[in-house]
mmCIF file of C-alpha atoms in Angstrom:
data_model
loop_
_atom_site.group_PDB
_atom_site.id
_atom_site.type_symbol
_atom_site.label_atom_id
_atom_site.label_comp_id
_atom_site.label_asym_id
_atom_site.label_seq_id
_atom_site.Cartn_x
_atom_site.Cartn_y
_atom_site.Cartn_z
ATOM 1 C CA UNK C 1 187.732 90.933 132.477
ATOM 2 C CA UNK C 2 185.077 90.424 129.514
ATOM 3 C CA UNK C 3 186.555 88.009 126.905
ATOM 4 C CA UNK C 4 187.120 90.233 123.709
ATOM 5 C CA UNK C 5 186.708 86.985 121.086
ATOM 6 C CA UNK C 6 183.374 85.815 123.103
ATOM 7 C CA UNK C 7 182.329 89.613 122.757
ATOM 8 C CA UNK C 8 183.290 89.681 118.748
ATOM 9 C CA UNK C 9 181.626 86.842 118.164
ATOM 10 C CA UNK C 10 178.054 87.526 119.743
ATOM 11 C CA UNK C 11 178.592 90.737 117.481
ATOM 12 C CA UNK C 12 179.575 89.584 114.712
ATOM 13 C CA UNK C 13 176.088 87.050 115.805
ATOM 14 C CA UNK C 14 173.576 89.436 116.196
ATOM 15 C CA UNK C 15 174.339 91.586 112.763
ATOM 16 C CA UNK C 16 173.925 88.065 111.198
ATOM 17 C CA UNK C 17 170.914 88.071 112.741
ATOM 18 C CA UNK C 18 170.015 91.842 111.472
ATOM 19 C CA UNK C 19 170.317 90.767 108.113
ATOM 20 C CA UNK C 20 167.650 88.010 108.266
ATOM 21 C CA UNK C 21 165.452 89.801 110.156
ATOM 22 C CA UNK C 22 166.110 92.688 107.997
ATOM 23 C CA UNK C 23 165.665 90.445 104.405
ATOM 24 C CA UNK C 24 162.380 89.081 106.529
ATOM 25 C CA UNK C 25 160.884 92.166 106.875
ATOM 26 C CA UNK C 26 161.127 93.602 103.105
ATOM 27 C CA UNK C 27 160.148 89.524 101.963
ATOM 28 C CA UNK C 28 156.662 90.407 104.154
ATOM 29 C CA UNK C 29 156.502 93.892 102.192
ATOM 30 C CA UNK C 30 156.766 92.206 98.929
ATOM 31 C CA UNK C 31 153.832 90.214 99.495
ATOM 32 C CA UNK C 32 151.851 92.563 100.862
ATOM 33 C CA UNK C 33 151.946 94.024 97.744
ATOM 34 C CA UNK C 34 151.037 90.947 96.043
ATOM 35 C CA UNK C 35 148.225 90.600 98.309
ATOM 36 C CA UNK C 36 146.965 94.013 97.435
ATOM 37 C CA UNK C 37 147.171 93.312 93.956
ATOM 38 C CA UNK C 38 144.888 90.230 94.367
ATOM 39 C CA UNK C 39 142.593 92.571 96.061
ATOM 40 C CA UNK C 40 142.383 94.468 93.190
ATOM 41 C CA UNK C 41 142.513 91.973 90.979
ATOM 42 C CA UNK C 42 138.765 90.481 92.573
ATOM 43 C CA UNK C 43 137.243 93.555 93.105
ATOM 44 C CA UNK C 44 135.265 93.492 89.014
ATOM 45 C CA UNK C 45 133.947 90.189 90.098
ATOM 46 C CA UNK C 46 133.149 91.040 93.627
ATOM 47 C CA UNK C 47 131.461 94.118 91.926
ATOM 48 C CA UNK C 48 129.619 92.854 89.245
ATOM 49 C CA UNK C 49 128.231 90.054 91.740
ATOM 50 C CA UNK C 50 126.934 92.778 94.104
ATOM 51 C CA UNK C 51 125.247 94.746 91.464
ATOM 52 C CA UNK C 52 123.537 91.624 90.193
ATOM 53 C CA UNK C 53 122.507 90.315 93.421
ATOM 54 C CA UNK C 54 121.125 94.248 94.690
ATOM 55 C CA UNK C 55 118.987 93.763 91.051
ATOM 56 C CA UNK C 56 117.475 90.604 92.175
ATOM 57 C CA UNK C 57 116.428 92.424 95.145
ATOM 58 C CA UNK C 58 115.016 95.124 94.325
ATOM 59 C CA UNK C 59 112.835 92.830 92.026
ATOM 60 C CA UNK C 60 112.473 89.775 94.988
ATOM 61 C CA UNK C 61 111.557 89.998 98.657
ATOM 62 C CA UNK C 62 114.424 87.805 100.201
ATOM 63 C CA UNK C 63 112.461 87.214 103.651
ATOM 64 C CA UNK C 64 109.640 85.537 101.399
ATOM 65 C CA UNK C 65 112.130 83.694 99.168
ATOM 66 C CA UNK C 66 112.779 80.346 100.471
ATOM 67 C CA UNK C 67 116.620 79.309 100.241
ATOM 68 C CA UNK C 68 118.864 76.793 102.270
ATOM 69 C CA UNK C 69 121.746 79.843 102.662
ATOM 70 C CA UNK C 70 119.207 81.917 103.440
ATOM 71 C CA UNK C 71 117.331 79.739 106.100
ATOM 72 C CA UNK C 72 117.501 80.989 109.755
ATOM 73 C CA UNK C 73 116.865 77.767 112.586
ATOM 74 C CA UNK C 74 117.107 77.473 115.932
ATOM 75 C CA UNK C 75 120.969 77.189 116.688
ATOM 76 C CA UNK C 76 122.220 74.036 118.222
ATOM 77 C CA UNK C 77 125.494 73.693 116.910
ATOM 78 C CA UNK C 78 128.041 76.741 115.397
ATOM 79 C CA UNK C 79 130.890 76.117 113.387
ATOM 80 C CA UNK C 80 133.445 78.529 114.360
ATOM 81 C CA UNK C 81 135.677 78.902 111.253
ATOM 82 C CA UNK C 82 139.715 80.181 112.670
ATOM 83 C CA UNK C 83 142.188 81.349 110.316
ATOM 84 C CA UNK C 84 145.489 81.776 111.470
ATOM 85 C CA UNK C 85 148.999 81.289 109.944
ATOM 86 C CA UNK C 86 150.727 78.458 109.081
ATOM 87 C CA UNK C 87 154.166 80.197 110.419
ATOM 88 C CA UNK C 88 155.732 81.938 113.294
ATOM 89 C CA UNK C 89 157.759 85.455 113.677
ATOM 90 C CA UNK C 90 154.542 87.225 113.298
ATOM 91 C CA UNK C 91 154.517 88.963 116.916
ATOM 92 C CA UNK C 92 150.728 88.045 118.461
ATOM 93 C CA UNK C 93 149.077 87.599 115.011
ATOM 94 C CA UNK C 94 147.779 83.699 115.964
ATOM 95 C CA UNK C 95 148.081 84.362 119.768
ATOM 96 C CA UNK C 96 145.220 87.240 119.386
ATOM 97 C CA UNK C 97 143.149 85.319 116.687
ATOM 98 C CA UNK C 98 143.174 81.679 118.832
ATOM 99 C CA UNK C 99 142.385 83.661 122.283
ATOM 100 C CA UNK C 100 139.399 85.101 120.213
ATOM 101 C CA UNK C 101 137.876 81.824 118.726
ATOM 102 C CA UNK C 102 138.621 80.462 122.446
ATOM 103 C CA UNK C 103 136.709 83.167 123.823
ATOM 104 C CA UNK C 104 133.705 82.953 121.617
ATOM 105 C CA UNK C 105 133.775 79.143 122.040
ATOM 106 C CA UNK C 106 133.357 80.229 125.723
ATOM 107 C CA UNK C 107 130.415 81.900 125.282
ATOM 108 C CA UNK C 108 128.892 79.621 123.242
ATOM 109 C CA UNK C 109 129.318 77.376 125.678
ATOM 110 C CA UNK C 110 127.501 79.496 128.697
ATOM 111 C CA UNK C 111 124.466 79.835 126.265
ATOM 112 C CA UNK C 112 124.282 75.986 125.925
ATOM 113 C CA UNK C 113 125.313 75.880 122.450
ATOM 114 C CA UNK C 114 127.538 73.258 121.023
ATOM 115 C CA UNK C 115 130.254 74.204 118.745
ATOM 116 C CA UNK C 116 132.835 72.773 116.335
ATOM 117 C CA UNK C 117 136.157 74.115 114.837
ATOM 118 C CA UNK C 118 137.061 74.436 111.390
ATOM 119 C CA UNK C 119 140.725 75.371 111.209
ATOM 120 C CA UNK C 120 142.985 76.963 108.339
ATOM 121 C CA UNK C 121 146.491 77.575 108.910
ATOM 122 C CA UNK C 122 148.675 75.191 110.889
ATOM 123 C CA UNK C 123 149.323 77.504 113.695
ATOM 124 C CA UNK C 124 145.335 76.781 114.797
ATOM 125 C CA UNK C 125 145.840 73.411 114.055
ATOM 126 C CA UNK C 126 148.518 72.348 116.247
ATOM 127 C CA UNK C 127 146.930 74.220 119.310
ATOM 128 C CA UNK C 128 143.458 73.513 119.480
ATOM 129 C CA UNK C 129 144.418 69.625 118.479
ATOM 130 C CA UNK C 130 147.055 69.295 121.350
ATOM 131 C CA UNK C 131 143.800 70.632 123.735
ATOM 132 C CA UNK C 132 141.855 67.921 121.950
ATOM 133 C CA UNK C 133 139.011 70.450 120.849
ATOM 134 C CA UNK C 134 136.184 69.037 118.675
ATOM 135 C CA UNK C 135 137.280 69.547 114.711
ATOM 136 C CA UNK C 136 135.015 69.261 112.380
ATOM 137 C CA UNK C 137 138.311 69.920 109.307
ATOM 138 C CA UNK C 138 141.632 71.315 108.476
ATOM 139 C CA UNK C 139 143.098 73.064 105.915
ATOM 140 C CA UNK C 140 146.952 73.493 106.110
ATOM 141 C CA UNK C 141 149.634 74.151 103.731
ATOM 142 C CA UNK C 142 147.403 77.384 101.926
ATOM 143 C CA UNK C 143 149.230 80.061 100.020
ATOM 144 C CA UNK C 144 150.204 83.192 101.685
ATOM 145 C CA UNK C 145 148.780 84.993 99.208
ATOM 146 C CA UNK C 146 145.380 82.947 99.385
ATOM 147 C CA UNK C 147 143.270 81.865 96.113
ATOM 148 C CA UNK C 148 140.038 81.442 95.120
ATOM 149 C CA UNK C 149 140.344 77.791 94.850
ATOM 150 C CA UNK C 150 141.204 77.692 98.338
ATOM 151 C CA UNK C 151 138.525 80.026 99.414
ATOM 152 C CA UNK C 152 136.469 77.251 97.468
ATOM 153 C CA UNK C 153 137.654 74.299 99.153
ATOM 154 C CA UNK C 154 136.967 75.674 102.799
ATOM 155 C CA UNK C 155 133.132 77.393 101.310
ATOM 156 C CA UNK C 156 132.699 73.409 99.911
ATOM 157 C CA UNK C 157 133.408 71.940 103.306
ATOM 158 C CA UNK C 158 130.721 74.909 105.348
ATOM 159 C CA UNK C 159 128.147 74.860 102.580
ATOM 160 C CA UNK C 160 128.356 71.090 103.280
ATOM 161 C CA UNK C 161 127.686 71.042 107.093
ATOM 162 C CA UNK C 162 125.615 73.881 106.660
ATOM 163 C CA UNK C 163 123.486 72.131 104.476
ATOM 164 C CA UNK C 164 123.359 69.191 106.141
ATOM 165 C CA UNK C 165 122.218 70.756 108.852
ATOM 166 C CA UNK C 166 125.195 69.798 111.184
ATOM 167 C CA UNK C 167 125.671 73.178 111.706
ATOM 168 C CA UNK C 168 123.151 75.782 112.496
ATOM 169 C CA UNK C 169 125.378 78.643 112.040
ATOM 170 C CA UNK C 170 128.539 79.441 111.045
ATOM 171 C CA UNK C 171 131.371 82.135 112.577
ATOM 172 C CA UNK C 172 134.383 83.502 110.979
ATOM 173 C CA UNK C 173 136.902 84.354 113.286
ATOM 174 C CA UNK C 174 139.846 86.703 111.464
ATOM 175 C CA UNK C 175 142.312 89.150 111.710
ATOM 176 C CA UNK C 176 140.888 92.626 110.066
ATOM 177 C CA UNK C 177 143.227 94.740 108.727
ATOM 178 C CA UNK C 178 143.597 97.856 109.762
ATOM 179 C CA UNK C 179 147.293 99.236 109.430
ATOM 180 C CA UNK C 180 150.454 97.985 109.433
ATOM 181 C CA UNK C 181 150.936 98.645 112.743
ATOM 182 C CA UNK C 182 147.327 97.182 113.719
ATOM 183 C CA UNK C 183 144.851 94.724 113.278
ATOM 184 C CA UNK C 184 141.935 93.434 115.003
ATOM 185 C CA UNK C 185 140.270 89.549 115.546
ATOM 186 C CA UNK C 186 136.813 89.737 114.649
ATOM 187 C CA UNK C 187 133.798 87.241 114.749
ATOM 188 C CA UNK C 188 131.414 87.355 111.995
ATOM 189 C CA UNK C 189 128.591 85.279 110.804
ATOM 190 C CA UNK C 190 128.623 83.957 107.301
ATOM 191 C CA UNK C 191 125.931 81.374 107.632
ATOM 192 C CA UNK C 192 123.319 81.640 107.022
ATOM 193 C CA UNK C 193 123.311 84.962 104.616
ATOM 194 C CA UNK C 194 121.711 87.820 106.070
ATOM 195 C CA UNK C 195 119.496 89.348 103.353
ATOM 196 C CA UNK C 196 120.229 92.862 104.725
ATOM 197 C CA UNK C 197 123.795 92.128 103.991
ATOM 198 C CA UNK C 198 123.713 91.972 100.127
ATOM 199 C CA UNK C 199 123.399 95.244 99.351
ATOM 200 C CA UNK C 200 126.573 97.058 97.894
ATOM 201 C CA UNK C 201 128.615 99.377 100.260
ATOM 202 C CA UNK C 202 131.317 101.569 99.854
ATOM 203 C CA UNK C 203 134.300 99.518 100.197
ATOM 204 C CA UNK C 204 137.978 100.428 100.844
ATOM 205 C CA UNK C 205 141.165 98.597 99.162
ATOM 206 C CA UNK C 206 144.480 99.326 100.886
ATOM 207 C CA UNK C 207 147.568 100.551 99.100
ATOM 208 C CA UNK C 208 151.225 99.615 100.655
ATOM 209 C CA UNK C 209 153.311 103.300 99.610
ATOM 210 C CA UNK C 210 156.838 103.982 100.132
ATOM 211 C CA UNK C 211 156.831 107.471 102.082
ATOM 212 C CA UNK C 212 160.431 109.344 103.223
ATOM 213 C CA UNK C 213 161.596 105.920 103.035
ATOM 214 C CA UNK C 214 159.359 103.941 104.993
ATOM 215 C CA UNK C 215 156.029 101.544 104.621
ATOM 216 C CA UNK C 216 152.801 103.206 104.678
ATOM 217 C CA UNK C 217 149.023 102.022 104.137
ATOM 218 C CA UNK C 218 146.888 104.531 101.986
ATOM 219 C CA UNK C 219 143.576 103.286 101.825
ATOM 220 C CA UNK C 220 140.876 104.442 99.270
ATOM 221 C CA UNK C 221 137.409 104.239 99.576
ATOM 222 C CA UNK C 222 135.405 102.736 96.385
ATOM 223 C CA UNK C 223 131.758 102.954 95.745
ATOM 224 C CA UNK C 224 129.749 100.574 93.565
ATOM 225 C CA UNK C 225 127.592 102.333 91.116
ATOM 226 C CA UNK C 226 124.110 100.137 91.100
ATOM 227 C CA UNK C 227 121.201 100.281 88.449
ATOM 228 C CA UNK C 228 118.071 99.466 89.454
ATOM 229 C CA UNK C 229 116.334 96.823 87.112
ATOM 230 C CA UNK C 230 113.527 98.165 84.564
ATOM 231 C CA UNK C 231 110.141 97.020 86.122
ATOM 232 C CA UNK C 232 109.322 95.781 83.069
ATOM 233 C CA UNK C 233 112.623 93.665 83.262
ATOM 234 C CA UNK C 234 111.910 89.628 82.083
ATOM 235 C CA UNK C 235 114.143 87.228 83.548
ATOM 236 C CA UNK C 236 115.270 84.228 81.162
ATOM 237 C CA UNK C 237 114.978 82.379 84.083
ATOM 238 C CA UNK C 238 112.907 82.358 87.037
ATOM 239 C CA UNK C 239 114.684 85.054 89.508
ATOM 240 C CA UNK C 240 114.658 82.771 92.842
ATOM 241 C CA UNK C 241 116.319 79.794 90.216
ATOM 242 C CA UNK C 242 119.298 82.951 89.287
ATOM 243 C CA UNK C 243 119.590 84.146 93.022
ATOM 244 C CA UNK C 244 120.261 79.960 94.178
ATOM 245 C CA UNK C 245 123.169 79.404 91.937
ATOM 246 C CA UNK C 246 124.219 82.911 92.760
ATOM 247 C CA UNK C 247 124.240 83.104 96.897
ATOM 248 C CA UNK C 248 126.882 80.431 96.750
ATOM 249 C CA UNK C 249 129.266 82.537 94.662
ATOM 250 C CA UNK C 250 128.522 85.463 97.081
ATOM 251 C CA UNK C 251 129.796 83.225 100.011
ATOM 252 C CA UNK C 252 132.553 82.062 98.102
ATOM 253 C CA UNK C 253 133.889 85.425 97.465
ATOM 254 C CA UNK C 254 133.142 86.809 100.987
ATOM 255 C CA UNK C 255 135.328 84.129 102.617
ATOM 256 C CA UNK C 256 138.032 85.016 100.342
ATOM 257 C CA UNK C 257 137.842 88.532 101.129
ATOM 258 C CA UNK C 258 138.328 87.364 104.874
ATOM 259 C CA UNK C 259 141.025 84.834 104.059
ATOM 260 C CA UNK C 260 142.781 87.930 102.061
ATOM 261 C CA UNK C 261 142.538 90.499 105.212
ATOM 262 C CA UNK C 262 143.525 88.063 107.291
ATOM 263 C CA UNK C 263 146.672 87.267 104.901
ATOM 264 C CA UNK C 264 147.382 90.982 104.862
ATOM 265 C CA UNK C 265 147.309 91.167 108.661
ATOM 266 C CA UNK C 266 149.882 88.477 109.048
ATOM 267 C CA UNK C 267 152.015 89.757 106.501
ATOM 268 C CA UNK C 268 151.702 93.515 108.065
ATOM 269 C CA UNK C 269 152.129 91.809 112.165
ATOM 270 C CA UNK C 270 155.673 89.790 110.337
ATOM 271 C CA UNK C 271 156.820 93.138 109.048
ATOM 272 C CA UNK C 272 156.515 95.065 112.483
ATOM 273 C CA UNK C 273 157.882 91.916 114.235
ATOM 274 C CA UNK C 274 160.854 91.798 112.153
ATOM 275 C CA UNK C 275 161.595 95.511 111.984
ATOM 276 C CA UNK C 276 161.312 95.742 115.806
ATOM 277 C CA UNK C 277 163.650 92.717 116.163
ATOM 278 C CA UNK C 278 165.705 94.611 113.634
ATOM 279 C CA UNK C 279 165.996 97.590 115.494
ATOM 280 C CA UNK C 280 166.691 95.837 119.110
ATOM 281 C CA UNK C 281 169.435 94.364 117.183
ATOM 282 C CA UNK C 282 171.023 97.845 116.084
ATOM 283 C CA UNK C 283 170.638 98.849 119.981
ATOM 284 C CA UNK C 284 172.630 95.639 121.036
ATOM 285 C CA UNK C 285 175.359 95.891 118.869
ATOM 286 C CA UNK C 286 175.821 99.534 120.338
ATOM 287 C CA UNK C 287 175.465 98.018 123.393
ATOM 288 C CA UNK C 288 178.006 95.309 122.884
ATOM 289 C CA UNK C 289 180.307 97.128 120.882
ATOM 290 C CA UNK C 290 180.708 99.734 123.907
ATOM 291 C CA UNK C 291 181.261 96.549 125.954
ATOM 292 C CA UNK C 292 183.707 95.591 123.959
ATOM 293 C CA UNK C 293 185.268 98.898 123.825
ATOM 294 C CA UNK C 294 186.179 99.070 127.473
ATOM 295 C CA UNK C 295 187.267 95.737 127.285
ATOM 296 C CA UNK C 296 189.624 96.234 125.230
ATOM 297 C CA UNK C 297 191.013 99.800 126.699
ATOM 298 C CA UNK C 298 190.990 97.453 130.112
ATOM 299 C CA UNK C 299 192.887 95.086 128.210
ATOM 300 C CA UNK C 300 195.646 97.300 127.145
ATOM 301 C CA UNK C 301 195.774 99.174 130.318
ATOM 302 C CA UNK C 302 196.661 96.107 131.947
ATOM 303 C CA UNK C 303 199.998 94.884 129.696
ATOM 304 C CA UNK C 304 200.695 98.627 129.571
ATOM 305 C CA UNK C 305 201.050 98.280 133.726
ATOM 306 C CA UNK C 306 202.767 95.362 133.323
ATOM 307 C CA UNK C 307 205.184 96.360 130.837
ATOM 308 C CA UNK C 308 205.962 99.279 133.052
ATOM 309 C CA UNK C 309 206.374 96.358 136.250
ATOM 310 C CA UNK C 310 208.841 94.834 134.267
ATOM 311 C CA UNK C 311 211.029 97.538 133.000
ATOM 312 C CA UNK C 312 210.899 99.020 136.615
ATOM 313 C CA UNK C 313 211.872 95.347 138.047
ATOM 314 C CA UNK C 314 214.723 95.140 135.430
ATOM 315 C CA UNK C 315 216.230 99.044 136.277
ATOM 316 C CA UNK C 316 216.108 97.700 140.049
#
């Protein structure tokens, strides 16, 4: 026979364990707003910045302009930037990202290229270090809801190697977000700039939306209005002079864009996680409690039949 107090307690265990899974999961919700915010919060920059750079375009020929970001070479060594979390509870958010940056670092390899890591978030950290993987820097300890002066610091250190020619190339390996129920890693060169790549796009923010009571993404898709510049247009200062001091800025704010999605898609993978671990916990504590249910009817069955034992003993 079950043991009723070892069955109340695992009960009274696992609704414990509800409610932090439960406070978890509307904790990730709350900052997925706050990430969203910041999203909109960087979008007049990020738009202003496009239209200025699409301006210097249309007036420049980038392929004849002659800029470090902008220089391609042969590729020798790649500097594959991972971001991944610095916690856990997240279901396969930096299990999907590391197999990715593994995989590319693969391939890289088969084509005879050498490559180095650049790591942000301690989850990354911690695994490619214990499998003693060449590192070129680490950044630990971020925000969850990253900042520009963190998307700084890691631009600082790329722009550096880049620069210095250490690195001939550099990948960004991310989580994209899609929904809250998916994401996707992705690689993507940021160094050096494509020219092709500066024009404007339509973009698309995501909205986190309450709807008959549960979490839903709404995304919108935003379009940047772009004048041409007047031909007879004359630049204070000499347009390739305006477009060096600006290319930096436009890596700056693309890395932060990927250090936001990838925020997003951590935050989104710990909300599933923890509602799924909330709902396995509703099942088991049906589960238990019907356990503990016949347990208990067994339980008084038994001193029922014995009570009757004993009053037919005593009438004999």
């Amino acid at each position: 026979m079950a043991n009723l107090k070892s069955i109340r307690d695992r009960i009274s265990s696992v609704k414990n364990t509800r409610k932090i899974t439960e406070a978890m999961r509307l904790v990730a919700a709350a900052k997925v707003r706050r990430a969203q915010q910041q999203v909109l919060a960087t979008r007049p920059f990020a738009d202003r910045l496009a239209q200025v750079l699409f301006r210097l375009q249309s007036r420049l020929k980038f392929t004849d302009v002659e800029l470090p970001l902008l220089q391609t070479r042969p590729v020798k060594n790649v500097a594959i930037v991972v971001i991944s979390g610095d916690r856990g509870l997240c279901g396969g958010y930096n299990t999907n990202v590391i197999r990715r940056a593994e995989n590319r670092a693969k391939e890289l390899t088969e084509q005879g290229i050498g490559y180095t890591y650049v790591l942000a978030g301690r989850k990354a950290v911690q695994y490619f270090t214990r499998r003693e993987q060449p590192i070129e820097a680490e950044f630990t300890g971020l925000e969850q809801i990253p900042t520009a002066a963190e998307a700084g610091m890691i631009a600082d250190e790329l722009l550096s190697a880049f620069l210095s020619e250490t690195v001939d190339r550099v990948e960004l390996v991310y989580t994209r977000f899609i929904s809250l129920i998916s994401s996707r890693p992705v690689v993507q060169t940021i160094l050096p700039l494509d020219p092709q790549g500066l024009e404007p796009k339509d973009d698309e923010i995501f909205r986190l939306i309450v709807k008959e009571g549960q979490f839903e993404v709404e995304r919108e898709t935003l379009e940047t209005v772009v004048r041409e510049v007047p031909a007879d247009m004359i630049f204070e200062q000499d347009p390739v002079q305006i477009l060096d001091a600006l290319l930096p800025l436009y890596f700056n704010n693309q890395l932060l864009r990927a250090l936001q999605e990838a925020a997003a898609s951590e935050l989104a993978a710990r909300m599933t996680a923890m509602n799924n671990a909330s709902e396995n916990a509703v099942e088991l504590i049906k589960t238990l409690t019907l356990q503990y249910n016949k347990a208990r009817q067994a339980s008084i069955t038994q001193q029922i039949l014995e009570i009757a034992s004993g009053a037919e003993a005593l009438n004999n």
